[in-house]
Amino acid sequence: EAGVAQSPRYKIIEKRQSVAFWCNPISGHATLYWYQQILGQGPKLLIQFQNNGVVDDSQLPKDRFSAERLKGVDSTLKIQPAKLEDSAVYLCASSLVGGLAVYNEQFFGPGTRLTVL
Amino acid sequence: SQKIEQNSEALNIQEGKTATLTCNYTNYSPAYLQWYRQDPGRGPVFLLLIRENEKEKRKERLKVTFDTTLKQSLFHITASQPADSATYLCALPPYSSASKIIFGSGTRLSIRP
């Protein structure tokens, strides 16, 4: 079974530039998550999709971050404009079911390491 | 507000010994708690889930306990091996939602030969 795919693996940009990350979840997984992981910290949830609808985006800085999941499969996360403090690893995860099925394990991709100069 | 605390300092132990990692939480009672392993440059990998009505769960050399009175979970690796060296994260759902999880900051474990 193929895992969660993410690209690019690394990205270096200057502040105020824009950047986009792509995620392809495990086939058949209804729930998709984007996390931000700053060095030395645990992953922080940015946004959670159930199929192509947003379940939770309470910690997404909506003035600069946006995400979409068209057709309930692939997803993109965009930052525009980037700030220095956005330097982090951006992780995508998926789970078979979300919502009321509370015990689902999450499968993570390898992440995209973003450096903002 | 809710808080999850894990040993902030790295844990270094001798191969063959039992490693014990701690996860403490405050201000509410989660329905379950999960443990993940994360290697450098990779995403977390799910290891175990323990429900609030379970005191203990085992998987091969791993054992997790869940004390809802102490608001603490302990994660044990018996007969530790250098390959067990990684960062271990605990995660639990916030009171506001059962469908997402919040991660602790993780404990880095190093097993020396």
PDB file of N, CA and C in Angstrom, chain A residues 2-55:
ATOM      1  N   ALA A   2       0.672   2.150  -0.947  1.00  0.00           N
ATOM      2  CA  ALA A   2       1.473   3.366  -1.002  1.00  0.00           C
ATOM      3  C   ALA A   2       1.110   4.246   0.174  1.00  0.00           C
ATOM      4  N   GLY A   3       2.127   4.989   0.672  1.00  0.00           N
ATOM      5  CA  GLY A   3       1.895   5.872   1.796  1.00  0.00           C
ATOM      6  C   GLY A   3       1.445   7.243   1.336  1.00  0.00           C
ATOM      7  N   VAL A   4       1.470   8.189   2.258  1.00  0.00           N
ATOM      8  CA  VAL A   4       1.129   9.571   1.952  1.00  0.00           C
ATOM      9  C   VAL A   4       2.315  10.206   1.230  1.00  0.00           C
ATOM     10  N   ALA A   5       2.028  10.809   0.087  1.00  0.00           N
ATOM     11  CA  ALA A   5       3.084  11.432  -0.703  1.00  0.00           C
ATOM     12  C   ALA A   5       3.025  12.951  -0.539  1.00  0.00           C
ATOM     13  N   GLN A   6       4.193  13.561  -0.433  1.00  0.00           N
ATOM     14  CA  GLN A   6       4.266  15.018  -0.341  1.00  0.00           C
ATOM     15  C   GLN A   6       5.373  15.523  -1.262  1.00  0.00           C
ATOM     16  N   SER A   7       5.166  16.709  -1.786  1.00  0.00           N
ATOM     17  CA  SER A   7       6.230  17.367  -2.549  1.00  0.00           C
ATOM     18  C   SER A   7       6.055  18.873  -2.442  1.00  0.00           C
ATOM     19  N   PRO A   8       7.157  19.623  -2.556  1.00  0.00           N
ATOM     20  CA  PRO A   8       8.521  19.119  -2.600  1.00  0.00           C
ATOM     21  C   PRO A   8       8.970  18.644  -1.224  1.00  0.00           C
ATOM     22  N   ARG A   9      10.139  18.063  -1.120  1.00  0.00           N
ATOM     23  CA  ARG A   9      10.667  17.658   0.187  1.00  0.00           C
ATOM     24  C   ARG A   9      11.334  18.822   0.891  1.00  0.00           C
ATOM     25  N   TYR A  10      11.916  19.722   0.101  1.00  0.00           N
ATOM     26  CA  TYR A  10      12.601  20.881   0.668  1.00  0.00           C
ATOM     27  C   TYR A  10      12.264  22.109  -0.178  1.00  0.00           C
ATOM     28  N   LYS A  11      12.197  23.252   0.516  1.00  0.00           N
ATOM     29  CA  LYS A  11      11.942  24.497  -0.197  1.00  0.00           C
ATOM     30  C   LYS A  11      12.590  25.640   0.570  1.00  0.00           C
ATOM     31  N   ILE A  12      13.325  26.462  -0.165  1.00  0.00           N
ATOM     32  CA  ILE A  12      13.919  27.651   0.438  1.00  0.00           C
ATOM     33  C   ILE A  12      13.397  28.851  -0.323  1.00  0.00           C
ATOM     34  N   ILE A  13      12.831  29.809   0.413  1.00  0.00           N
ATOM     35  CA  ILE A  13      12.295  31.016  -0.218  1.00  0.00           C
ATOM     36  C   ILE A  13      12.688  32.223   0.608  1.00  0.00           C
ATOM     37  N   GLU A  14      12.513  33.395   0.000  1.00  0.00           N
ATOM     38  CA  GLU A  14      12.747  34.636   0.731  1.00  0.00           C
ATOM     39  C   GLU A  14      11.422  35.072   1.351  1.00  0.00           C
ATOM     40  N   LYS A  15      11.524  35.825   2.439  1.00  0.00           N
ATOM     41  CA  LYS A  15      10.293  36.315   3.073  1.00  0.00           C
ATOM     42  C   LYS A  15       9.522  37.167   2.072  1.00  0.00           C
ATOM     43  N   ARG A  16       8.229  37.108   2.229  1.00  0.00           N
ATOM     44  CA  ARG A  16       7.258  37.800   1.366  1.00  0.00           C
ATOM     45  C   ARG A  16       6.987  37.058   0.051  1.00  0.00           C
ATOM     46  N   GLN A  17       7.749  36.005  -0.225  1.00  0.00           N
ATOM     47  CA  GLN A  17       7.424  35.189  -1.395  1.00  0.00           C
ATOM     48  C   GLN A  17       6.288  34.229  -1.051  1.00  0.00           C
ATOM     49  N   SER A  18       5.770  33.574  -2.081  1.00  0.00           N
ATOM     50  CA  SER A  18       4.724  32.591  -1.858  1.00  0.00           C
ATOM     51  C   SER A  18       5.267  31.192  -2.123  1.00  0.00           C
ATOM     52  N   VAL A  19       4.594  30.206  -1.530  1.00  0.00           N
ATOM     53  CA  VAL A  19       5.031  28.814  -1.690  1.00  0.00           C
ATOM     54  C   VAL A  19       3.797  27.912  -1.592  1.00  0.00           C
ATOM     55  N   ALA A  20       3.860  26.780  -2.275  1.00  0.00           N
ATOM     56  CA  ALA A  20       2.760  25.818  -2.226  1.00  0.00           C
ATOM     57  C   ALA A  20       3.296  24.420  -2.001  1.00  0.00           C
ATOM     58  N   PHE A  21       2.568  23.671  -1.212  1.00  0.00           N
ATOM     59  CA  PHE A  21       2.928  22.284  -0.926  1.00  0.00           C
ATOM     60  C   PHE A  21       1.785  21.383  -1.403  1.00  0.00           C
ATOM     61  N   TRP A  22       2.162  20.197  -1.840  1.00  0.00           N
ATOM     62  CA  TRP A  22       1.171  19.266  -2.366  1.00  0.00           C
ATOM     63  C   TRP A  22       1.166  17.983  -1.550  1.00  0.00           C
ATOM     64  N   CYS A  23      -0.006  17.401  -1.396  1.00  0.00           N
ATOM     65  CA  CYS A  23      -0.136  16.155  -0.650  1.00  0.00           C
ATOM     66  C   CYS A  23      -1.104  15.215  -1.366  1.00  0.00           C
ATOM     67  N   ASN A  24      -0.710  13.961  -1.470  1.00  0.00           N
ATOM     68  CA  ASN A  24      -1.581  12.916  -1.994  1.00  0.00           C
ATOM     69  C   ASN A  24      -1.771  11.879  -0.894  1.00  0.00           C
ATOM     70  N   PRO A  25      -2.957  11.770  -0.311  1.00  0.00           N
ATOM     71  CA  PRO A  25      -3.158  10.863   0.817  1.00  0.00           C
ATOM     72  C   PRO A  25      -3.247   9.409   0.361  1.00  0.00           C
ATOM     73  N   ILE A  26      -3.341   8.532   1.329  1.00  0.00           N
ATOM     74  CA  ILE A  26      -3.529   7.116   1.026  1.00  0.00           C
ATOM     75  C   ILE A  26      -4.899   6.943   0.374  1.00  0.00           C
ATOM     76  N   SER A  27      -4.943   6.138  -0.661  1.00  0.00           N
ATOM     77  CA  SER A  27      -6.180   5.937  -1.407  1.00  0.00           C
ATOM     78  C   SER A  27      -7.300   5.462  -0.484  1.00  0.00           C
ATOM     79  N   GLY A  28      -8.436   6.139  -0.593  1.00  0.00           N
ATOM     80  CA  GLY A  28      -9.594   5.738   0.208  1.00  0.00           C
ATOM     81  C   GLY A  28      -9.707   6.429   1.554  1.00  0.00           C
ATOM     82  N   HIS A  29      -8.670   7.182   1.931  1.00  0.00           N
ATOM     83  CA  HIS A  29      -8.731   7.898   3.207  1.00  0.00           C
ATOM     84  C   HIS A  29      -9.554   9.164   3.051  1.00  0.00           C
ATOM     85  N   ALA A  30     -10.586   9.271   3.886  1.00  0.00           N
ATOM     86  CA  ALA A  30     -11.510  10.396   3.766  1.00  0.00           C
ATOM     87  C   ALA A  30     -10.974  11.659   4.434  1.00  0.00           C
ATOM     88  N   THR A  31     -10.148  11.488   5.463  1.00  0.00           N
ATOM     89  CA  THR A  31      -9.719  12.641   6.251  1.00  0.00           C
ATOM     90  C   THR A  31      -8.268  12.989   5.955  1.00  0.00           C
ATOM     91  N   LEU A  32      -8.021  14.256   5.768  1.00  0.00           N
ATOM     92  CA  LEU A  32      -6.675  14.737   5.460  1.00  0.00           C
ATOM     93  C   LEU A  32      -6.348  15.883   6.402  1.00  0.00           C
ATOM     94  N   TYR A  33      -5.115  15.882   6.896  1.00  0.00           N
ATOM     95  CA  TYR A  33      -4.659  16.885   7.862  1.00  0.00           C
ATOM     96  C   TYR A  33      -3.376  17.547   7.353  1.00  0.00           C
ATOM     97  N   TRP A  34      -3.247  18.819   7.621  1.00  0.00           N
ATOM     98  CA  TRP A  34      -1.977  19.525   7.438  1.00  0.00           C
ATOM     99  C   TRP A  34      -1.495  19.984   8.809  1.00  0.00           C
ATOM    100  N   TYR A  35      -0.236  19.681   9.096  1.00  0.00           N
ATOM    101  CA  TYR A  35       0.391  20.078  10.351  1.00  0.00           C
ATOM    102  C   TYR A  35       1.621  20.936  10.070  1.00  0.00           C
ATOM    103  N   GLN A  36       1.923  21.792  11.024  1.00  0.00           N
ATOM    104  CA  GLN A  36       3.179  22.541  11.018  1.00  0.00           C
ATOM    105  C   GLN A  36       4.009  22.052  12.198  1.00  0.00           C
ATOM    106  N   GLN A  37       5.254  21.671  11.935  1.00  0.00           N
ATOM    107  CA  GLN A  37       6.121  21.217  13.020  1.00  0.00           C
ATOM    108  C   GLN A  37       7.384  22.070  13.055  1.00  0.00           C
ATOM    109  N   ILE A  38       7.478  22.886  14.081  1.00  0.00           N
ATOM    110  CA  ILE A  38       8.656  23.708  14.298  1.00  0.00           C
ATOM    111  C   ILE A  38       9.684  22.861  15.040  1.00  0.00           C
ATOM    112  N   LEU A  39      10.948  23.092  14.762  1.00  0.00           N
ATOM    113  CA  LEU A  39      12.024  22.287  15.339  1.00  0.00           C
ATOM    114  C   LEU A  39      11.896  22.196  16.853  1.00  0.00           C
ATOM    115  N   GLY A  40      11.916  20.975  17.371  1.00  0.00           N
ATOM    116  CA  GLY A  40      11.853  20.768  18.814  1.00  0.00           C
ATOM    117  C   GLY A  40      10.451  20.738  19.385  1.00  0.00           C
ATOM    118  N   GLN A  41       9.447  20.869  18.516  1.00  0.00           N
ATOM    119  CA  GLN A  41       8.056  20.851  18.976  1.00  0.00           C
ATOM    120  C   GLN A  41       7.290  19.712  18.318  1.00  0.00           C
ATOM    121  N   GLY A  42       6.131  19.425  18.867  1.00  0.00           N
ATOM    122  CA  GLY A  42       5.268  18.445  18.231  1.00  0.00           C
ATOM    123  C   GLY A  42       4.509  19.067  17.078  1.00  0.00           C
ATOM    124  N   PRO A  43       3.931  18.260  16.196  1.00  0.00           N
ATOM    125  CA  PRO A  43       3.141  18.800  15.095  1.00  0.00           C
ATOM    126  C   PRO A  43       1.933  19.580  15.613  1.00  0.00           C
ATOM    127  N   LYS A  44       1.640  20.694  14.960  1.00  0.00           N
ATOM    128  CA  LYS A  44       0.483  21.514  15.302  1.00  0.00           C
ATOM    129  C   LYS A  44      -0.486  21.468  14.135  1.00  0.00           C
ATOM    130  N   LEU A  45      -1.733  21.104  14.406  1.00  0.00           N
ATOM    131  CA  LEU A  45      -2.732  21.004  13.342  1.00  0.00           C
ATOM    132  C   LEU A  45      -3.051  22.375  12.766  1.00  0.00           C
ATOM    133  N   LEU A  46      -2.977  22.477  11.438  1.00  0.00           N
ATOM    134  CA  LEU A  46      -3.362  23.710  10.756  1.00  0.00           C
ATOM    135  C   LEU A  46      -4.778  23.595  10.218  1.00  0.00           C
ATOM    136  N   ILE A  47      -5.064  22.497   9.531  1.00  0.00           N
ATOM    137  CA  ILE A  47      -6.376  22.332   8.926  1.00  0.00           C
ATOM    138  C   ILE A  47      -6.671  20.854   8.764  1.00  0.00           C
ATOM    139  N   GLN A  48      -7.962  20.521   8.901  1.00  0.00           N
ATOM    140  CA  GLN A  48      -8.431  19.145   8.756  1.00  0.00           C
ATOM    141  C   GLN A  48      -9.582  19.137   7.759  1.00  0.00           C
ATOM    142  N   PHE A  49      -9.473  18.254   6.752  1.00  0.00           N
ATOM    143  CA  PHE A  49     -10.527  18.070   5.761  1.00  0.00           C
ATOM    144  C   PHE A  49     -11.208  16.724   5.971  1.00  0.00           C
ATOM    145  N   GLN A  50     -12.494  16.701   5.773  1.00  0.00           N
ATOM    146  CA  GLN A  50     -13.250  15.461   5.692  1.00  0.00           C
ATOM    147  C   GLN A  50     -13.794  15.432   4.272  1.00  0.00           C
ATOM    148  N   ASN A  51     -13.280  14.505   3.456  1.00  0.00           N
ATOM    149  CA  ASN A  51     -13.511  14.530   2.016  1.00  0.00           C
ATOM    150  C   ASN A  51     -13.060  15.897   1.502  1.00  0.00           C
ATOM    151  N   ASN A  52     -13.892  16.700   0.888  1.00  0.00           N
ATOM    152  CA  ASN A  52     -13.392  17.992   0.420  1.00  0.00           C
ATOM    153  C   ASN A  52     -13.924  19.158   1.240  1.00  0.00           C
ATOM    154  N   GLY A  53     -14.501  18.854   2.415  1.00  0.00           N
ATOM    155  CA  GLY A  53     -14.982  19.907   3.291  1.00  0.00           C
ATOM    156  C   GLY A  53     -14.046  20.133   4.468  1.00  0.00           C
ATOM    157  N   VAL A  54     -13.967  21.386   4.934  1.00  0.00           N
ATOM    158  CA  VAL A  54     -13.100  21.726   6.060  1.00  0.00           C
ATOM    159  C   VAL A  54     -13.816  21.401   7.367  1.00  0.00           C
ATOM    160  N   VAL A  55     -13.152  20.613   8.212  1.00  0.00           N
ATOM    161  CA  VAL A  55     -13.697  20.254   9.524  1.00  0.00           C
ATOM    162  C   VAL A  55     -13.183  21.208  10.594  1.00  0.00           C
TER     163      VAL A  55
END
